[in-house]
Coordinates of C-alpha atoms and ligand atoms in Angstrom, one line a residue:
M28 CA 14.8 3.1 -38.6
N29 CA 15.6 5.6 -36.0
P30 CA 13.9 5.8 -32.6
L31 CA 13.1 9.3 -33.2
Q32 CA 12.3 8.7 -37.3
K33 CA 9.8 5.9 -34.7
I34 CA 8.5 8.5 -32.6
Y35 CA 7.6 11.3 -35.8
L36 CA 6.0 8.2 -37.0
Q37 CA 4.5 7.2 -34.4
A38 CA 3.1 11.0 -33.9
L39 CA 2.1 11.0 -38.2
I40 CA -0.3 8.1 -38.2
N41 CA -1.8 8.9 -34.1
Q42 CA -2.4 12.2 -36.0
S43 CA -4.2 10.3 -39.3
H44 CA -5.8 8.2 -37.1
Q45 CA -7.3 10.9 -35.0
E46 CA -8.5 12.9 -38.2
S47 CA -10.2 10.4 -39.4
S48 CA -11.9 9.2 -36.1
Q49 CA -12.6 12.9 -35.7
Q50 CA -13.7 12.4 -39.3
V51 CA -16.1 9.3 -38.0
K52 CA -17.4 11.2 -35.2
Q53 CA -18.9 14.2 -37.0
E54 CA -20.7 10.9 -39.1
E55 CA -22.3 9.9 -36.4
Y56 CA -23.8 13.5 -35.2
S57 CA -24.7 14.3 -39.0
Q58 CA -25.9 10.7 -39.1
K59 CA -27.1 10.0 -36.0
E60 CA -29.7 8.3 -37.3
N61 CA -27.9 6.4 -39.7
V62 CA -26.8 3.6 -37.2
Q63 CA -25.9 1.3 -40.6
Y64 CA -23.8 3.7 -42.6
L65 CA -21.7 4.1 -39.7
Q66 CA -21.6 0.0 -39.2
K67 CA -20.4 0.1 -43.0
Q68 CA -17.7 3.2 -42.2
Q69 CA -15.9 1.2 -40.0
L70 CA -16.5 -2.4 -41.6
L71 CA -14.7 -0.8 -44.4
Q72 CA -11.6 0.4 -42.2
I73 CA -11.1 -2.7 -40.6
I74 CA -11.0 -4.3 -43.9
Q75 CA -8.6 -1.9 -44.7
Q76 CA -6.5 -1.5 -42.5
C77 CA -6.9 -6.2 -42.6
Q78 CA -5.6 -5.4 -46.2
T79 CA -2.4 -3.6 -45.2
Q80 CA -1.2 -5.5 -41.9
H81 CA -1.9 -8.8 -43.0
Q82 CA -0.4 -8.7 -46.5
P83 CA 3.3 -9.5 -45.1
T84 CA 1.3 -12.7 -42.9
Q85 CA -0.3 -13.6 -46.5
Q86 CA 3.1 -14.2 -48.4
V87 CA 4.6 -15.4 -46.2
S88 CA 1.5 -18.1 -46.0
Q89 CA 1.8 -18.7 -49.3
Y90 CA 5.9 -19.1 -49.7
F91 CA 4.9 -21.7 -47.2
K92 CA 2.4 -22.7 -49.5
Q93 CA 4.1 -23.9 -52.0
S94 CA 6.9 -26.1 -50.2
N95 CA 3.8 -27.9 -47.5
S96 CA 0.2 -28.5 -49.7
K97 CA -1.4 -28.4 -45.8
S98 CA -5.1 -26.5 -47.2
S99 CA -6.3 -24.2 -44.3
T100 CA -3.9 -22.7 -41.7
L101 CA -5.0 -21.2 -38.2
I102 CA -4.7 -17.5 -39.6
E103 CA -7.1 -18.4 -43.3
V104 CA -9.3 -19.5 -41.1
Q105 CA -9.8 -16.6 -38.9
N106 CA -9.8 -14.5 -42.3
S107 CA -13.1 -17.0 -43.3
V108 CA -14.7 -16.2 -39.8
T109 CA -14.2 -12.3 -40.2
S110 CA -15.9 -12.1 -43.9
Y111 CA -18.5 -14.1 -42.4
F112 CA -19.0 -11.7 -39.4
Q113 CA -18.5 -8.8 -41.7
K114 CA -21.3 -10.3 -44.2
I115 CA -23.7 -10.9 -41.0
I116 CA -22.9 -7.1 -40.5
L117 CA -23.6 -5.4 -43.9
Q118 CA -26.9 -7.6 -44.7
K119 CA -27.9 -6.5 -41.5
Q120 CA -28.7 -10.5 -40.2
T121 CA -28.3 -11.3 -36.2
I122 CA -27.3 -13.9 -34.5
N123 CA -29.0 -16.4 -31.9
L124 CA -26.2 -17.8 -29.8
T125 CA -26.6 -20.1 -27.1
N126 CA -24.2 -21.7 -24.9
V127 CA -22.5 -25.2 -26.0
L128 CA -19.8 -24.6 -22.8
E129 CA -19.4 -25.9 -19.5
V130 CA -16.7 -23.6 -18.1
Q131 CA -16.3 -20.6 -16.0
L132 CA -15.1 -17.6 -17.4
P133 CA -16.4 -13.7 -17.5
Y134 CA -19.7 -13.1 -19.6
F135 CA -18.7 -11.2 -21.6
M136 CA -15.9 -14.4 -23.0
I137 CA -18.2 -16.8 -22.8
I138 CA -20.3 -14.8 -25.8
M139 CA -16.9 -14.6 -26.7
S140 CA -16.4 -18.2 -27.1
N141 CA -20.0 -18.8 -28.5
L142 CA -19.6 -16.0 -31.0
I143 CA -15.9 -17.5 -32.3
I144 CA -17.8 -21.0 -32.2
Y145 CA -20.6 -20.4 -34.5
G146 CA -18.0 -18.6 -36.6
L147 CA -15.8 -20.9 -37.4
E148 CA -19.9 -23.5 -37.9
N149 CA -20.5 -21.4 -40.0
C150 CA -17.2 -20.0 -42.0
Q151 CA -16.6 -22.1 -45.7
A152 CA -13.2 -22.6 -44.2
D153 CA -11.5 -26.2 -44.2
K154 CA -14.5 -28.7 -42.2
E155 CA -11.4 -30.8 -40.8
I156 CA -9.4 -27.9 -39.3
V157 CA -13.2 -26.7 -38.0
A158 CA -13.9 -29.3 -36.7
D159 CA -10.2 -29.3 -34.9
L160 CA -10.4 -26.0 -33.4
V161 CA -14.0 -26.6 -32.7
S162 CA -13.9 -29.6 -30.3
S163 CA -10.3 -28.0 -28.8
Y164 CA -12.5 -24.3 -27.8
K165 CA -15.3 -26.1 -26.6
D166 CA -12.9 -28.0 -24.6
N167 CA -10.9 -24.8 -23.5
P168 CA -12.2 -21.8 -24.5
L169 CA -9.1 -19.8 -23.5
K170 CA -7.4 -21.6 -26.2
I171 CA -8.7 -19.0 -28.9
S172 CA -6.7 -15.9 -30.3
M173 CA -8.3 -14.5 -32.3
S174 CA -6.1 -12.0 -35.4
Y175 CA -6.7 -8.2 -35.5
S176 CA -9.8 -8.1 -38.3
L177 CA -11.2 -10.9 -36.5
F178 CA -10.8 -9.7 -33.1
Q179 CA -12.4 -6.0 -34.6
T180 CA -15.1 -7.2 -36.7
V181 CA -15.8 -9.3 -33.5
A182 CA -16.0 -5.5 -31.3
L183 CA -18.0 -4.4 -34.7
L184 CA -20.8 -7.0 -34.0
F185 CA -20.8 -6.6 -30.1
R186 CA -21.1 -2.7 -30.9
S187 CA -23.7 -3.0 -33.7
E188 CA -25.7 -5.5 -31.1
V189 CA -26.9 -7.8 -33.7
I190 CA -25.7 -10.8 -31.3
I191 CA -29.1 -11.9 -29.3
Y192 CA -28.0 -14.1 -26.2
D193 CA -29.8 -12.6 -23.4
Q194 CA -30.9 -9.7 -22.0
S195 CA -27.9 -8.8 -20.6
T196 CA -26.1 -8.4 -24.2
K197 CA -26.8 -5.3 -24.9
Y198 CA -24.7 -4.1 -22.8
L199 CA -21.5 -5.0 -23.8
S200 CA -21.8 -2.4 -27.4
N201 CA -20.3 -0.3 -24.4
F202 CA -17.9 -2.1 -22.9
L203 CA -14.1 -1.0 -23.1
L204 CA -13.1 -3.9 -24.9
F205 CA -15.0 -3.4 -27.6
R206 CA -15.5 -0.1 -27.9
D207 CA -13.9 1.3 -31.1
D208 CA -11.6 4.2 -29.4
F209 CA -10.2 1.6 -27.1
C210 CA -10.1 -1.8 -28.5
D211 CA -7.3 -1.6 -30.8
I212 CA -5.4 -0.1 -27.9
F213 CA -6.1 -3.3 -25.5
F214 CA -5.7 -5.3 -29.0
K215 CA -1.8 -3.3 -29.8
A216 CA -0.5 -3.6 -26.1
L217 CA -2.1 -7.8 -26.1
Y218 CA -1.1 -9.9 -28.8
S219 CA 1.3 -11.9 -29.6
Y220 CA 2.9 -13.4 -32.4
K221 CA 1.9 -16.8 -33.4
I222 CA 3.2 -19.3 -35.6
S223 CA 0.5 -22.1 -37.0
Q224 CA 2.5 -25.2 -37.7
G225 CA 5.4 -23.3 -39.0
Q226 CA 3.5 -21.6 -42.1
A227 CA 2.5 -18.2 -40.8
V228 CA 3.1 -15.7 -38.1
S229 CA 0.1 -13.7 -37.0
Q230 CA 0.1 -10.9 -34.2
Q231 CA -3.0 -12.5 -31.8
I232 CA -4.7 -11.6 -28.9
G233 CA -5.6 -14.9 -26.9
F234 CA -8.2 -15.2 -24.2
T235 CA -5.9 -16.5 -21.9
Q236 CA -4.7 -12.9 -22.0
I237 CA -7.4 -11.3 -22.0
H238 CA -9.1 -13.6 -19.1
Q239 CA -5.5 -12.9 -17.6
M240 CA -6.5 -9.0 -17.4
I241 CA -9.9 -10.1 -15.1
K242 CA -8.6 -12.2 -12.7
K243 CA -4.7 -10.5 -12.0
Q244 CA -3.6 -13.0 -9.9
Q245 CA 0.0 -11.7 -10.2
D246 CA 0.5 -7.7 -10.3
E247 CA 2.6 -8.6 -13.3
V248 CA 0.1 -8.9 -15.5
W249 CA -1.0 -5.3 -15.3
T250 CA 2.2 -3.6 -15.3
T251 CA 3.3 -6.3 -19.2
F252 CA -0.2 -5.2 -19.9
T253 CA 1.1 -1.1 -18.8
F254 CA 4.4 -1.4 -20.7
N255 CA 3.7 -2.6 -23.6
M256 CA 1.1 -0.6 -24.0
L257 CA 3.2 2.5 -23.9
S258 CA 6.7 1.1 -25.4
Q259 CA 4.3 -0.2 -28.6
Q260 CA 5.9 -3.7 -27.6
Q261 CA 9.2 -3.1 -27.7
Q262 CA 11.5 -3.8 -25.6
Q263 CA 12.6 -0.5 -23.9
L264 CA 10.7 2.6 -23.4
T265 CA 12.2 5.8 -23.7
K266 CA 11.2 8.9 -22.7
D267 CA 9.9 10.6 -25.4
Q268 CA 8.4 7.7 -26.3
F269 CA 6.7 7.5 -22.3
L270 CA 5.3 11.4 -22.8
L271 CA 4.3 10.7 -26.4
Q272 CA 2.0 7.8 -24.8
F273 CA 1.1 8.5 -21.6
N274 CA 0.1 12.0 -22.9
K275 CA -2.2 9.9 -25.6
Y276 CA -3.5 7.5 -22.9
T277 CA -4.3 10.4 -20.7
Q278 CA -6.9 11.2 -23.5
S279 CA -8.5 8.2 -24.3
L280 CA -9.5 8.3 -21.1
N281 CA -10.0 11.5 -20.4
T282 CA -12.8 11.3 -23.6
F283 CA -13.5 8.0 -21.8
F284 CA -14.5 9.5 -18.8
T285 CA -16.2 12.9 -20.1
K286 CA -19.1 10.7 -23.0
S287 CA -21.1 7.9 -22.7
N288 CA -20.3 4.2 -20.7
L289 CA -20.6 1.7 -19.5
I290 CA -20.9 2.0 -15.5
M291 CA -22.0 5.8 -16.3
D292 CA -24.8 5.1 -18.0
L293 CA -26.2 2.6 -16.1
V294 CA -25.8 4.6 -13.1
A295 CA -27.4 7.6 -15.0
Q296 CA -30.7 4.9 -15.5
S297 CA -30.8 3.9 -12.0
V298 CA -31.6 7.3 -10.7
K299 CA -33.9 7.1 -13.7
Q300 CA -35.9 3.9 -12.7
T301 CA -35.2 5.2 -8.7
A302 CA -31.6 2.9 -7.8
K303 CA -33.1 -0.6 -10.0
L304 CA -30.3 -1.9 -11.9
H305 CA -28.2 -0.9 -8.2
N306 CA -24.3 -1.4 -7.1
D307 CA -23.1 0.9 -4.0
Q308 CA -19.5 -0.7 -4.5
I309 CA -18.6 -0.6 -8.0
F310 CA -19.9 3.1 -7.8
Q311 CA -18.0 4.4 -5.4
E312 CA -15.3 2.4 -7.0
Y313 CA -15.4 3.8 -10.7
L314 CA -15.9 7.2 -8.7
L315 CA -12.7 6.7 -6.7
I316 CA -10.3 5.1 -10.1
M317 CA -12.2 8.5 -12.1
G318 CA -11.4 11.2 -8.3
S319 CA -8.0 9.8 -9.1
F320 CA -7.4 10.1 -12.0
K321 CA -8.5 13.5 -12.5
A322 CA -6.6 14.9 -9.3
T323 CA -3.2 13.2 -9.9
T324 CA -2.4 12.3 -13.2
Q325 CA -0.6 15.5 -14.2
E326 CA 1.1 15.0 -10.6
F327 CA 2.2 11.6 -11.6
L328 CA 3.4 12.8 -14.2
K329 CA 6.0 15.0 -13.0
K330 CA 7.0 12.3 -11.0
A331 CA 7.1 9.1 -12.4
T332 CA 9.1 10.9 -15.2
Q333 CA 11.4 12.3 -13.1
V334 CA 11.5 8.6 -11.2
F335 CA 11.5 6.3 -14.6
Y336 CA 14.6 8.4 -16.1
E337 CA 16.4 9.5 -13.4
E338 CA 19.4 7.0 -14.3
T339 CA 18.9 5.5 -17.1
Q340 CA 17.6 6.6 -21.1
E341 CA 15.2 3.6 -21.6
L342 CA 13.7 1.3 -18.9
D343 CA 12.8 -2.5 -19.5
L344 CA 9.7 -4.1 -18.0
L345 CA 11.5 -5.0 -15.3
Q346 CA 12.5 -1.6 -14.2
F347 CA 9.5 0.2 -15.4
S348 CA 7.9 -2.5 -12.8
S349 CA 9.6 -2.1 -10.0
N350 CA 9.8 1.9 -10.7
T351 CA 5.6 2.0 -11.1
I352 CA 5.5 -0.1 -8.1
K353 CA 7.2 2.4 -6.6
V354 CA 6.0 6.1 -8.0
H355 CA 2.2 4.0 -7.2
K356 CA 3.0 3.7 -3.8
Q357 CA 4.8 7.3 -3.0
M358 CA 1.3 8.9 -4.3
N359 CA -0.8 7.1 -2.9
C360 CA -2.8 6.4 -6.5
Q361 CA -3.0 3.8 -9.2
I362 CA -2.8 6.2 -12.1
L363 CA -0.9 3.3 -14.8
F364 CA -3.5 1.2 -14.1
I365 CA -6.5 2.7 -14.7
L366 CA -7.4 0.7 -17.9
P367 CA -7.1 -2.6 -17.0
M368 CA -9.5 -1.6 -13.7
L369 CA -12.5 -0.4 -16.1
L370 CA -11.7 -3.4 -17.9
Q371 CA -11.6 -5.4 -14.2
L372 CA -14.9 -3.1 -13.2
E373 CA -17.3 -3.0 -16.4
S374 CA -16.1 -6.9 -16.4
Q375 CA -17.8 -7.2 -12.5
Y376 CA -20.2 -5.1 -13.1
L377 CA -22.2 -7.5 -15.9
E378 CA -21.0 -10.0 -14.1
H379 CA -23.6 -8.5 -10.7
I380 CA -25.8 -8.0 -13.0
I381 CA -26.1 -10.8 -14.0
K382 CA -25.9 -12.9 -11.0
N383 CA -28.7 -10.0 -9.1
G384 CA -31.2 -9.9 -12.5
F385 CA -33.2 -6.7 -12.5
S386 CA -35.9 -6.7 -9.9
E387 CA -34.1 -8.0 -6.2
M388 CA -31.6 -5.1 -6.4
Q389 CA -32.7 -3.0 -3.4
L390 CA -34.5 0.7 -3.6
K391 CA -31.8 2.5 -2.4
N392 CA -31.8 7.2 -3.3
S393 CA -27.9 7.3 -2.7
S394 CA -27.1 6.7 -6.6
N395 CA -28.3 10.5 -7.2
Y396 CA -25.2 11.1 -5.5
Y397 CA -22.3 9.3 -7.3
L398 CA -24.4 10.6 -10.1
K399 CA -23.6 14.1 -9.0
M400 CA -20.3 13.4 -7.8
I401 CA -19.6 12.3 -10.9
E402 CA -20.6 15.4 -13.4
K403 CA -19.5 17.2 -10.8
L404 CA -15.5 15.3 -11.3
K405 CA -16.8 15.5 -15.2
S406 CA -15.9 19.1 -15.9
K407 CA -13.8 18.8 -14.1
C408 CA -10.0 19.0 -16.5
V409 CA -7.4 16.5 -15.6
Y410 CA -5.1 19.5 -16.9
N411 CA -5.9 21.6 -14.0
G412 CA -5.2 24.6 -16.0
E413 CA -1.6 23.2 -16.8
E414 CA -0.3 25.4 -20.1
E415 CA -0.3 22.2 -22.1
C416 CA -4.5 21.6 -22.7
N417 CA -6.6 24.8 -23.8
C418 CA -10.0 23.9 -22.3
K419 CA -12.2 25.9 -21.9
K420 CA -12.1 24.8 -17.9
C421 CA -7.6 25.2 -17.3
Q422 CA -8.4 28.6 -19.2
C423 CA -10.3 29.9 -16.4
I424 CA -8.5 28.2 -14.0
R425 CA -5.0 30.4 -15.5
R426 CA -6.8 33.6 -15.7
N427 CA -8.7 33.1 -11.9
R428 CA -4.4 32.4 -11.4
N429 CA -2.6 34.9 -13.0
S430 CA -5.7 37.3 -11.3
A431 CA -4.1 35.8 -8.5
K432 CA -1.1 36.5 -8.7
E433 CA -1.8 40.6 -9.6
S434 CA -3.7 40.7 -7.1
Q435 CA -1.3 39.5 -4.7
K436 CA 1.1 41.2 -6.6
K437 CA -0.3 44.6 -6.0
K438 CA -1.2 43.7 -2.3
R439 CA 2.6 43.2 -1.8
E440 CA 3.3 46.3 -3.7
A441 CA 0.9 48.5 -1.2
L442 CA 2.4 47.1 1.1
E443 CA 6.2 48.0 0.9
K444 CA 5.1 51.2 -0.4
I445 CA 3.3 51.7 2.9
G446 CA 5.7 50.4 5.4
P447 CA 8.4 53.6 5.0
L448 CA 4.7 55.3 5.7
Q449 CA 4.0 53.5 8.8
D450 CA 7.0 54.0 9.9
E451 CA 7.0 57.6 10.8
F452 CA 3.5 57.5 11.7
N453 CA 4.1 55.4 14.5
K454 CA 7.4 57.7 15.1
L455 CA 5.0 60.3 14.8
Q456 CA 2.3 58.5 17.3
K457 CA 4.9 58.2 19.4
K458 CA 5.9 61.7 20.0
V459 CA 1.6 63.3 19.7
K460 CA 1.5 61.0 23.1
H461 CA 4.1 62.7 24.4
L462 CA 3.9 65.8 24.1
E463 CA 0.3 65.4 25.1
T464 CA 1.6 64.1 28.4
E465 CA 3.3 67.1 28.6
N466 CA 0.5 69.3 27.6
Q467 CA -1.9 68.1 30.3
Y468 CA 0.3 68.0 33.0
M469 CA 1.5 71.7 32.1
T470 CA -2.6 73.1 31.0
T471 CA -2.8 71.1 35.3
L472 CA 0.2 73.5 36.5
I473 CA -0.5 76.6 35.0
L474 CA -3.9 76.2 35.9
E475 CA -3.6 75.3 39.6
V476 CA -0.9 78.6 39.3
F477 CA -2.7 81.1 38.8
K478 CA -5.4 79.8 41.2
H479 CA -3.0 81.1 43.8
P480 CA -4.6 84.4 45.1
S481 CA -1.0 86.6 44.1
V482 CA -1.1 86.1 40.8
E483 CA -5.1 86.0 40.9
K484 CA -5.0 89.6 39.8
I485 CA -2.7 89.4 36.8
A486 CA -4.8 85.3 36.2
S487 CA -7.0 87.8 33.4
Q488 CA -3.8 89.0 30.7
F489 CA -2.7 85.2 30.9
L490 CA -5.3 82.7 30.9
E491 CA -6.6 83.7 27.8
P492 CA -3.2 83.7 25.1
L493 CA -2.7 80.4 27.0
T494 CA -5.5 78.6 26.7
K495 CA -5.6 80.3 23.1
I496 CA -1.9 78.3 22.8
I497 CA -2.6 75.4 24.4
A498 CA -5.8 75.2 22.5
D499 CA -3.9 75.2 19.1
S500 CA -1.3 72.5 20.5
E501 CA -4.6 69.8 20.2
S502 CA -5.5 71.2 17.1
M503 CA -1.7 70.3 15.5
E504 CA -1.9 67.0 17.8
E505 CA -4.9 65.9 15.7
C506 CA -3.1 66.0 12.2
Ligands
LIG603 ZN1 -8.1 21.9 -19.8

């Protein structure tokens, strides 16, 4: 396939994804009370996706099985865990987790690790291999990796709120990594190919990669993530692909900020409960990220496209990294890092809740302020009236811009017409002033003359018509 065909295919796939997700969303509205139905739908979707995704893998492993009779591979164990979890969702069971780990990890990763170990211990796979995996994962959970189907199913478990661990676990149902609109994005940007015992090749998302996204000890972690997200894990990022994927990225984030999300929900809740669960710093940061997204995205796109593709048709990771840092610095924003920043912020917020509990929080009312600001920003469209967006806000902005332009135009036209008239008017006024002084002078002079005794006699014959002439010229001046 040539790059153009690839982009076209990508667009087609995206569209069908969008259509199917829209369909799911409609069902969500009409059958809000029937959450179970939606879960089954999603589960069915996952199973279908997995079947198409893993066909080549199975063929590969089958091929190797003939020459090597060693029982289960990693992917087969994962498939077994996946179907065990799917059964739990279908049978409406719950999972009671206790912590079997002694390591320090972010809250959501502790629960994920325990969940995977729980799944391994309860699945139908080869006991020997499972025992090896469990002890290795207990020793270091960062060794855990998940296939596409396992990750999707784990995300669905969290969304379905069937995991019982502690009182904060419920917040994970809205956690960015597990959301149905974002888990795919994360998987596609973070997976790598894994060969287990030289037998099967599969796409795996590793706990190490997820952990690095949160810790971000090096800047490259986020640039690499973003590059992989935009290029869809290709070596090069073409301009067309960049424009296509950036637009998708903008739309996803737009939905994220407009609809319910972990931090937003807790801000709203904290106002209702008079500032319980309150954390200024996190709300502030959320507000900053949201504000920067709303205000600078379109400008950033113009600038980035220009800088990225100034001298080249496509970028590799290295060029992309240095250019991203350059544009971010120039524009004093972090548009391309918003997704990792939000993931990190949500994780921090969960840590904050775990550490401080619910009762120890100080009572402050300023969260009202954040809610107000967030609500205000929510209604601001990121496209800011650009032609490509047809939302009410943008239409309104465009209308206002057009009418402002129109009235400006009228003003200018009127001024242009007034211009020559004004000159004439000024000339006339000068003339009038001149005449006025002349008139006054003449009037005084004539009146003085008539006061003279020798002309006093004829004065009455001249005075009346003279006064009339003066009066006439005065009324003329007024025009
Ligand atoms: Zn808009």
